[in-house]
PDB file of C-alpha atoms in Angstrom:
ATOM      1  CA  MET C 257     -21.016 210.295  17.473  1.00 45.00           C
ATOM      2  CA  GLN C 258     -20.744 210.164  14.286  1.00 57.00           C
ATOM      3  CA  PRO C 259     -23.443 207.997  12.063  1.00 60.00           C
ATOM      4  CA  ARG C 260     -22.621 204.437  10.985  1.00 67.00           C
ATOM      5  CA  LYS C 261     -21.900 204.146   6.966  1.00 80.00           C
ATOM      6  CA  PRO C 262     -23.699 201.144   5.754  1.00 79.00           C
ATOM      7  CA  ARG C 263     -21.013 199.210   4.830  1.00 87.00           C
ATOM      8  CA  GLN C 264     -18.596 200.170   8.223  1.00 87.00           C
ATOM      9  CA  ILE C 265     -21.822 198.197   9.431  1.00 82.00           C
ATOM     10  CA  ALA C 266     -21.777 195.271   7.242  1.00 85.00           C
ATOM     11  CA  ARG C 267     -18.256 194.764   7.807  1.00 90.00           C
ATOM     12  CA  GLU C 268     -18.970 194.349  11.587  1.00 85.00           C
ATOM     13  CA  LEU C 269     -21.828 191.938  11.226  1.00 81.00           C
ATOM     14  CA  ALA C 270     -19.381 189.711   8.775  1.00 86.00           C
ATOM     15  CA  LEU C 271     -16.891 189.960  11.396  1.00 88.00           C
ATOM     16  CA  LEU C 272     -19.882 188.626  13.851  1.00 81.00           C
ATOM     17  CA  SER C 273     -21.498 186.447  11.471  1.00 81.00           C
ATOM     18  CA  LEU C 274     -17.381 184.566  10.585  1.00 84.00           C
ATOM     19  CA  SER C 275     -17.152 183.853  14.505  1.00 77.00           C
ATOM     20  CA  GLN C 276     -20.335 181.725  14.383  1.00 72.00           C
ATOM     21  CA  MET C 277     -18.719 179.554  11.790  1.00 71.00           C
ATOM     22  CA  PRO C 278     -16.896 176.063  12.436  1.00 59.00           C
ATOM     23  CA  ILE C 279     -12.821 176.971  12.085  1.00 55.00           C
ATOM     24  CA  ASN C 280     -12.873 174.469   8.817  1.00 56.00           C
ATOM     25  CA  PRO C 281     -16.733 174.687   7.138  1.00 58.00           C
ATOM     26  CA  LYS C 282     -17.563 173.110   4.257  1.00 62.00           C
ATOM     27  CA  LYS C 283     -18.888 175.682   1.549  1.00 62.00           C
ATOM     28  CA  LEU C 284     -22.145 177.736   2.462  1.00 61.00           C
ATOM     29  CA  THR C 285     -25.038 177.662   0.594  1.00 62.00           C
ATOM     30  CA  GLU C 286     -26.853 181.053  -0.163  1.00 58.00           C
ATOM     31  CA  ALA C 287     -29.625 179.857   2.474  1.00 64.00           C
ATOM     32  CA  GLN C 288     -26.918 179.601   5.004  1.00 67.00           C
ATOM     33  CA  LEU C 289     -26.055 183.099   4.561  1.00 60.00           C
ATOM     34  CA  PRO C 290     -28.555 185.070   6.161  1.00 64.00           C
ATOM     35  CA  LYS C 291     -29.209 182.776   9.000  1.00 70.00           C
ATOM     36  CA  LEU C 292     -25.264 183.614   9.718  1.00 67.00           C
ATOM     37  CA  VAL C 293     -26.105 187.599   9.612  1.00 64.00           C
ATOM     38  CA  LEU C 294     -28.893 186.536  11.930  1.00 65.00           C
ATOM     39  CA  ALA C 295     -26.853 185.224  14.334  1.00 70.00           C
ATOM     40  CA  ALA C 296     -24.690 187.890  14.198  1.00 66.00           C
ATOM     41  CA  VAL C 297     -27.440 190.526  14.877  1.00 64.00           C
ATOM     42  CA  ARG C 298     -28.348 188.348  18.042  1.00 67.00           C
ATOM     43  CA  THR C 299     -24.860 188.453  19.046  1.00 66.00           C
ATOM     44  CA  LEU C 300     -24.786 192.353  19.046  1.00 60.00           C
ATOM     45  CA  THR C 301     -28.211 191.854  20.987  1.00 60.00           C
ATOM     46  CA  LEU C 302     -26.594 190.248  23.572  1.00 65.00           C
ATOM     47  CA  GLU C 303     -23.858 192.188  23.723  1.00 62.00           C
ATOM     48  CA  VAL C 304     -26.109 195.006  24.672  1.00 56.00           C
ATOM     49  CA  GLN C 305     -27.171 193.447  27.713  1.00 61.00           C
ATOM     50  CA  ASP C 306     -23.194 192.444  28.682  1.00 63.00           C
ATOM     51  CA  SER C 307     -22.081 195.677  28.072  1.00 59.00           C
ATOM     52  CA  LEU C 308     -24.693 197.595  30.156  1.00 59.00           C
ATOM     53  CA  ASP C 309     -24.310 195.256  32.981  1.00 67.00           C
ATOM     54  CA  ASN C 310     -20.165 195.248  32.532  1.00 65.00           C
ATOM     55  CA  ALA C 311     -20.564 198.832  33.063  1.00 61.00           C
ATOM     56  CA  ALA C 312     -22.788 198.759  36.285  1.00 66.00           C
ATOM     57  CA  GLY C 313     -20.491 196.359  37.494  1.00 69.00           C
ATOM     58  CA  GLU C 314     -17.700 198.885  36.733  1.00 64.00           C
ATOM     59  CA  LEU C 315     -19.841 202.048  38.857  1.00 64.00           C
ATOM     60  CA  GLN C 316     -20.605 199.439  41.872  1.00 72.00           C
ATOM     61  CA  ARG C 317     -17.204 199.403  42.245  1.00 69.00           C
ATOM     62  CA  SER C 318     -16.205 202.752  42.107  1.00 64.00           C
ATOM     63  CA  ASN C 319     -18.573 203.518  44.395  1.00 68.00           C
ATOM     64  CA  ASP C 320     -17.338 201.180  46.942  1.00 71.00           C
ATOM     65  CA  ARG C 321     -13.406 202.796  46.312  1.00 66.00           C
ATOM     66  CA  LEU C 322     -14.949 206.220  47.010  1.00 64.00           C
ATOM     67  CA  LEU C 323     -16.624 204.597  50.204  1.00 69.00           C
ATOM     68  CA  SER C 324     -13.516 202.937  51.555  1.00 67.00           C
ATOM     69  CA  SER C 325     -11.823 205.997  51.070  1.00 60.00           C
ATOM     70  CA  GLN C 326     -13.733 207.827  53.480  1.00 58.00           C
ATOM     71  CA  THR C 327     -14.447 205.491  55.636  1.00 59.00           C
ATOM     72  CA  ARG C 328     -11.708 202.632  55.796  1.00 57.00           C
ATOM     73  CA  THR C 329      -8.753 204.899  55.925  1.00 52.00           C
ATOM     74  CA  THR C 330      -6.980 207.919  57.415  1.00 56.00           C
ATOM     75  CA  ASP C 331      -3.722 207.696  55.532  1.00 53.00           C
ATOM     76  CA  VAL C 332      -4.289 210.760  52.333  1.00 53.00           C
ATOM     77  CA  ASN C 333      -2.104 209.090  50.020  1.00 62.00           C
ATOM     78  CA  VAL C 334      -3.834 205.410  50.329  1.00 60.00           C
ATOM     79  CA  ALA C 335      -7.198 207.389  50.454  1.00 55.00           C
ATOM     80  CA  ARG C 336      -6.203 209.579  46.887  1.00 62.00           C
ATOM     81  CA  THR C 337      -4.790 206.070  45.385  1.00 66.00           C
ATOM     82  CA  MET C 338      -8.409 204.730  46.037  1.00 61.00           C
ATOM     83  CA  VAL C 339     -10.159 207.930  44.549  1.00 61.00           C
ATOM     84  CA  LYS C 340      -7.740 207.413  41.933  1.00 66.00           C
ATOM     85  CA  GLU C 341      -8.562 203.750  41.058  1.00 65.00           C
ATOM     86  CA  ALA C 342     -12.676 205.056  41.924  1.00 62.00           C
ATOM     87  CA  ILE C 343     -12.747 207.325  38.827  1.00 66.00           C
ATOM     88  CA  GLU C 344     -10.421 204.623  36.839  1.00 64.00           C
ATOM     89  CA  TYR C 345     -13.140 202.322  37.454  1.00 58.00           C
ATOM     90  CA  THR C 346     -16.181 204.838  36.347  1.00 61.00           C
ATOM     91  CA  GLN C 347     -14.383 206.210  32.664  1.00 60.00           C
ATOM     92  CA  THR C 348     -14.212 202.106  31.916  1.00 57.00           C
ATOM     93  CA  ALA C 349     -18.112 202.511  33.004  1.00 56.00           C
ATOM     94  CA  ILE C 350     -18.498 205.120  30.523  1.00 59.00           C
ATOM     95  CA  ASN C 351     -16.586 203.502  27.534  1.00 56.00           C
ATOM     96  CA  GLN C 352     -18.560 200.659  27.738  1.00 52.00           C
ATOM     97  CA  LEU C 353     -21.747 202.897  27.891  1.00 52.00           C
ATOM     98  CA  GLY C 354     -20.213 204.828  24.922  1.00 53.00           C
ATOM     99  CA  THR C 355     -19.978 201.753  22.692  1.00 53.00           C
ATOM    100  CA  THR C 356     -23.049 200.124  23.863  1.00 50.00           C
ATOM    101  CA  LEU C 357     -25.350 203.173  23.001  1.00 50.00           C
ATOM    102  CA  GLU C 358     -23.679 202.151  19.099  1.00 56.00           C
ATOM    103  CA  PHE C 359     -25.630 198.825  19.012  1.00 54.00           C
ATOM    104  CA  PRO C 360     -28.922 199.463  18.865  1.00 55.00           C
ATOM    105  CA  GLU C 361     -28.086 201.283  15.329  1.00 56.00           C
ATOM    106  CA  LEU C 362     -26.322 198.417  13.878  1.00 58.00           C
ATOM    107  CA  ILE C 363     -29.291 195.963  14.948  1.00 58.00           C
ATOM    108  CA  GLN C 364     -32.050 198.398  13.497  1.00 61.00           C
ATOM    109  CA  LEU C 365     -29.773 199.170  10.188  1.00 58.00           C
ATOM    110  CA  ALA C 366     -28.875 195.197   9.937  1.00 58.00           C
ATOM    111  CA  ASN C 367     -32.912 194.644  10.307  1.00 60.00           C
ATOM    112  CA  GLN C 368     -33.871 197.195   7.413  1.00 62.00           C
ATOM    113  CA  ASP C 369     -31.161 197.883   5.749  1.00 65.00           C
ATOM    114  CA  LYS C 370     -31.047 195.401   2.420  1.00 72.00           C
ATOM    115  CA  ASP C 371     -27.735 196.841   1.536  1.00 78.00           C
ATOM    116  CA  VAL C 372     -26.370 196.254   4.929  1.00 79.00           C
ATOM    117  CA  ALA C 373     -27.161 192.444   5.081  1.00 76.00           C
ATOM    118  CA  ARG C 374     -26.751 191.996   1.367  1.00 82.00           C
ATOM    119  CA  TYR C 375     -22.832 193.211   1.766  1.00 87.00           C
ATOM    120  CA  ALA C 376     -22.181 191.255   5.018  1.00 84.00           C
ATOM    121  CA  ILE C 377     -23.046 188.183   3.553  1.00 83.00           C
ATOM    122  CA  GLU C 378     -21.213 189.155   0.295  1.00 90.00           C
ATOM    123  CA  ILE C 379     -18.055 189.380   2.734  1.00 92.00           C
ATOM    124  CA  VAL C 380     -19.057 186.296   4.144  1.00 88.00           C
ATOM    125  CA  LYS C 381     -19.346 184.667   1.018  1.00 87.00           C
ATOM    126  CA  THR C 382     -16.148 185.437  -0.386  1.00 92.00           C
ATOM    127  CA  VAL C 383     -14.339 184.716   3.037  1.00 92.00           C
ATOM    128  CA  ASN C 384     -15.563 181.148   2.697  1.00 87.00           C
ATOM    129  CA  GLU C 385     -15.564 180.320  -1.058  1.00 88.00           C
ATOM    130  CA  GLU C 386     -11.628 182.102  -1.309  1.00 93.00           C
ATOM    131  CA  ARG C 387     -10.339 181.001   2.273  1.00 92.00           C
ATOM    132  CA  LYS C 388      -7.679 178.943   0.865  1.00 92.00           C
ATOM    133  CA  ALA C 389      -6.096 181.981  -1.210  1.00 95.00           C
ATOM    134  CA  ILE C 390      -6.892 184.534   1.259  1.00 96.00           C
ATOM    135  CA  ASP C 391      -5.012 182.995   4.016  1.00 94.00           C
ATOM    136  CA  GLN C 392      -2.060 182.304   1.798  1.00 94.00           C
ATOM    137  CA  LEU C 393      -1.683 186.018   1.071  1.00 95.00           C
ATOM    138  CA  ILE C 394      -2.380 186.860   4.914  1.00 95.00           C
ATOM    139  CA  SER C 395       0.597 184.501   5.435  1.00 94.00           C
ATOM    140  CA  ASP C 396       2.756 185.800   2.753  1.00 93.00           C
ATOM    141  CA  ALA C 397       2.384 189.094   4.723  1.00 93.00           C
ATOM    142  CA  LEU C 398       3.187 187.482   8.254  1.00 92.00           C
ATOM    143  CA  VAL C 399       6.572 187.975   9.430  1.00 81.00           C
ATOM    144  CA  ASP C 400       7.936 185.009  11.976  1.00 78.00           C
ATOM    145  CA  TRP C 401       4.333 184.168  12.269  1.00 80.00           C
ATOM    146  CA  GLN C 402       1.581 181.589  11.079  1.00 83.00           C
ATOM    147  CA  VAL C 403      -2.548 182.316   9.823  1.00 86.00           C
ATOM    148  CA  THR C 404      -3.506 179.424  12.589  1.00 81.00           C
ATOM    149  CA  ARG C 405      -1.424 180.811  15.209  1.00 85.00           C
ATOM    150  CA  LEU C 406      -3.647 184.007  14.780  1.00 89.00           C
ATOM    151  CA  ALA C 407      -6.234 185.243  17.201  1.00 87.00           C
ATOM    152  CA  HIS C 408      -9.320 183.576  16.088  1.00 86.00           C
ATOM    153  CA  ILE C 409     -10.707 187.898  16.079  1.00 87.00           C
ATOM    154  CA  ASP C 410      -7.158 188.914  14.427  1.00 92.00           C
ATOM    155  CA  ARG C 411      -7.584 186.310  11.383  1.00 93.00           C
ATOM    156  CA  ASP C 412     -11.061 187.562  10.726  1.00 93.00           C
ATOM    157  CA  ILE C 413     -10.334 190.827  10.559  1.00 96.00           C
ATOM    158  CA  LEU C 414      -7.310 190.085   8.311  1.00 97.00           C
ATOM    159  CA  ARG C 415      -9.647 188.026   5.806  1.00 96.00           C
ATOM    160  CA  ILE C 416     -12.375 190.622   5.843  1.00 97.00           C
ATOM    161  CA  ALA C 417      -9.626 193.179   4.495  1.00 97.00           C
ATOM    162  CA  VAL C 418      -7.943 190.773   1.927  1.00 97.00           C
ATOM    163  CA  ALA C 419     -11.121 189.524   0.817  1.00 97.00           C
ATOM    164  CA  GLU C 420     -12.361 193.310   0.097  1.00 97.00           C
ATOM    165  CA  MET C 421      -8.929 194.340  -1.421  1.00 96.00           C
ATOM    166  CA  ASN C 422      -8.411 191.379  -3.837  1.00 94.00           C
ATOM    167  CA  PHE C 423     -11.810 190.051  -4.557  1.00 95.00           C
ATOM    168  CA  LEU C 424     -14.464 192.670  -3.837  1.00 95.00           C
ATOM    169  CA  GLU C 425     -12.359 196.077  -5.478  1.00 93.00           C
ATOM    170  CA  VAL C 426     -12.530 197.908  -2.436  1.00 95.00           C
ATOM    171  CA  PRO C 427      -9.487 200.568  -2.529  1.00 95.00           C
ATOM    172  CA  ASP C 428      -6.873 199.673   0.089  1.00 95.00           C
ATOM    173  CA  SER C 429      -6.807 202.913   2.086  1.00 95.00           C
ATOM    174  CA  VAL C 430     -10.419 202.310   2.820  1.00 95.00           C
ATOM    175  CA  THR C 431     -10.122 198.805   3.748  1.00 96.00           C
ATOM    176  CA  ILE C 432      -7.146 198.833   6.152  1.00 97.00           C
ATOM    177  CA  ASP C 433      -8.806 202.129   7.723  1.00 96.00           C
ATOM    178  CA  GLU C 434     -11.969 199.911   8.062  1.00 96.00           C
ATOM    179  CA  ALA C 435     -10.017 196.883   9.665  1.00 96.00           C
ATOM    180  CA  VAL C 436      -8.097 198.964  11.713  1.00 96.00           C
ATOM    181  CA  GLU C 437     -11.064 200.469  13.305  1.00 92.00           C
ATOM    182  CA  LEU C 438     -12.544 196.682  13.886  1.00 91.00           C
ATOM    183  CA  ALA C 439      -9.638 195.626  15.789  1.00 91.00           C
ATOM    184  CA  LYS C 440      -9.851 198.771  17.987  1.00 89.00           C
ATOM    185  CA  ARG C 441     -13.511 197.933  18.605  1.00 83.00           C
ATOM    186  CA  TYR C 442     -13.165 193.893  18.595  1.00 82.00           C
ATOM    187  CA  SER C 443      -9.075 192.903  19.327  1.00 83.00           C
ATOM    188  CA  GLY C 444      -6.636 193.364  21.624  1.00 77.00           C
ATOM    189  CA  GLU C 445      -5.040 196.398  23.637  1.00 77.00           C
ATOM    190  CA  ASP C 446      -2.517 196.524  20.493  1.00 85.00           C
ATOM    191  CA  GLY C 447      -4.751 194.226  17.596  1.00 88.00           C
ATOM    192  CA  HIS C 448      -5.196 197.722  15.616  1.00 92.00           C
ATOM    193  CA  ARG C 449      -1.185 197.989  15.259  1.00 94.00           C
ATOM    194  CA  PHE C 450      -0.865 194.378  14.713  1.00 94.00           C
ATOM    195  CA  ILE C 451      -3.671 194.683  11.876  1.00 95.00           C
ATOM    196  CA  ASN C 452      -2.150 197.539  10.229  1.00 96.00           C
ATOM    197  CA  GLY C 453       1.260 196.347   9.791  1.00 95.00           C
ATOM    198  CA  VAL C 454       0.125 192.869   8.380  1.00 95.00           C
ATOM    199  CA  LEU C 455      -2.395 195.065   5.911  1.00 96.00           C
ATOM    200  CA  ARG C 456       0.530 197.788   5.056  1.00 96.00           C
ATOM    201  CA  ARG C 457       2.958 194.884   4.619  1.00 95.00           C
ATOM    202  CA  PHE C 458       0.184 192.725   2.149  1.00 95.00           C
ATOM    203  CA  THR C 459      -0.323 196.248  -0.303  1.00 95.00           C
ATOM    204  CA  ASP C 460       3.292 196.970  -0.428  1.00 93.00           C
ATOM    205  CA  GLN C 461       3.591 192.825  -1.312  1.00 90.00           C
ATOM    206  CA  LYS C 462       1.159 193.390  -4.102  1.00 86.00           C
ATOM    207  CA  LYS C 463       2.573 196.269  -5.950  1.00 84.00           C
ATOM    208  CA  THR C 464       5.594 194.833  -6.279  1.00 82.00           C
ATOM    209  CA  ALA C 465       3.993 191.471  -7.649  1.00 68.00           C
TER     210      ALA C 465
END
């Protein structure tokens, strides 16, 4: 497992922090921003337990499937199907555990590395203060879609990316790659492709503006 870079962790904390905010917040004060990041760390802590519980559930379903294939059927094809399902349950559990193993590092660095918290706060502050402009830029890059209709997580990932590119001077290529990785972790099955497409259109429009 590759070590996570401070800014990668900061982006993830910023994403989780934005999820703590109301849809139409008033301007945040400097004192409120660290509290949002702290709430994000607490969310991560709860996510660890949820992921472990889910993994345990998948392993139990896998075990039940294997027992059923051995004791409840004499049909070879049915048994094969049940074993296949058991393997899929086990793989899901392994994937969930793999993700969970990264959370302790996130939590530790968020608490100990001042640069992580500082950059997370900078992202959240920029998104909050420049939300109207950021949403307009996202809207311009959408095709037959509206910002208000986006899934919350996709909208927040896009807001972070546009904030970094337009206001925090992060290179476009870095921002897009990081946004796609966030989408792979938190968005739906095709979320990362959608995020990538929108941000590519955004950068193309920026070049021709």
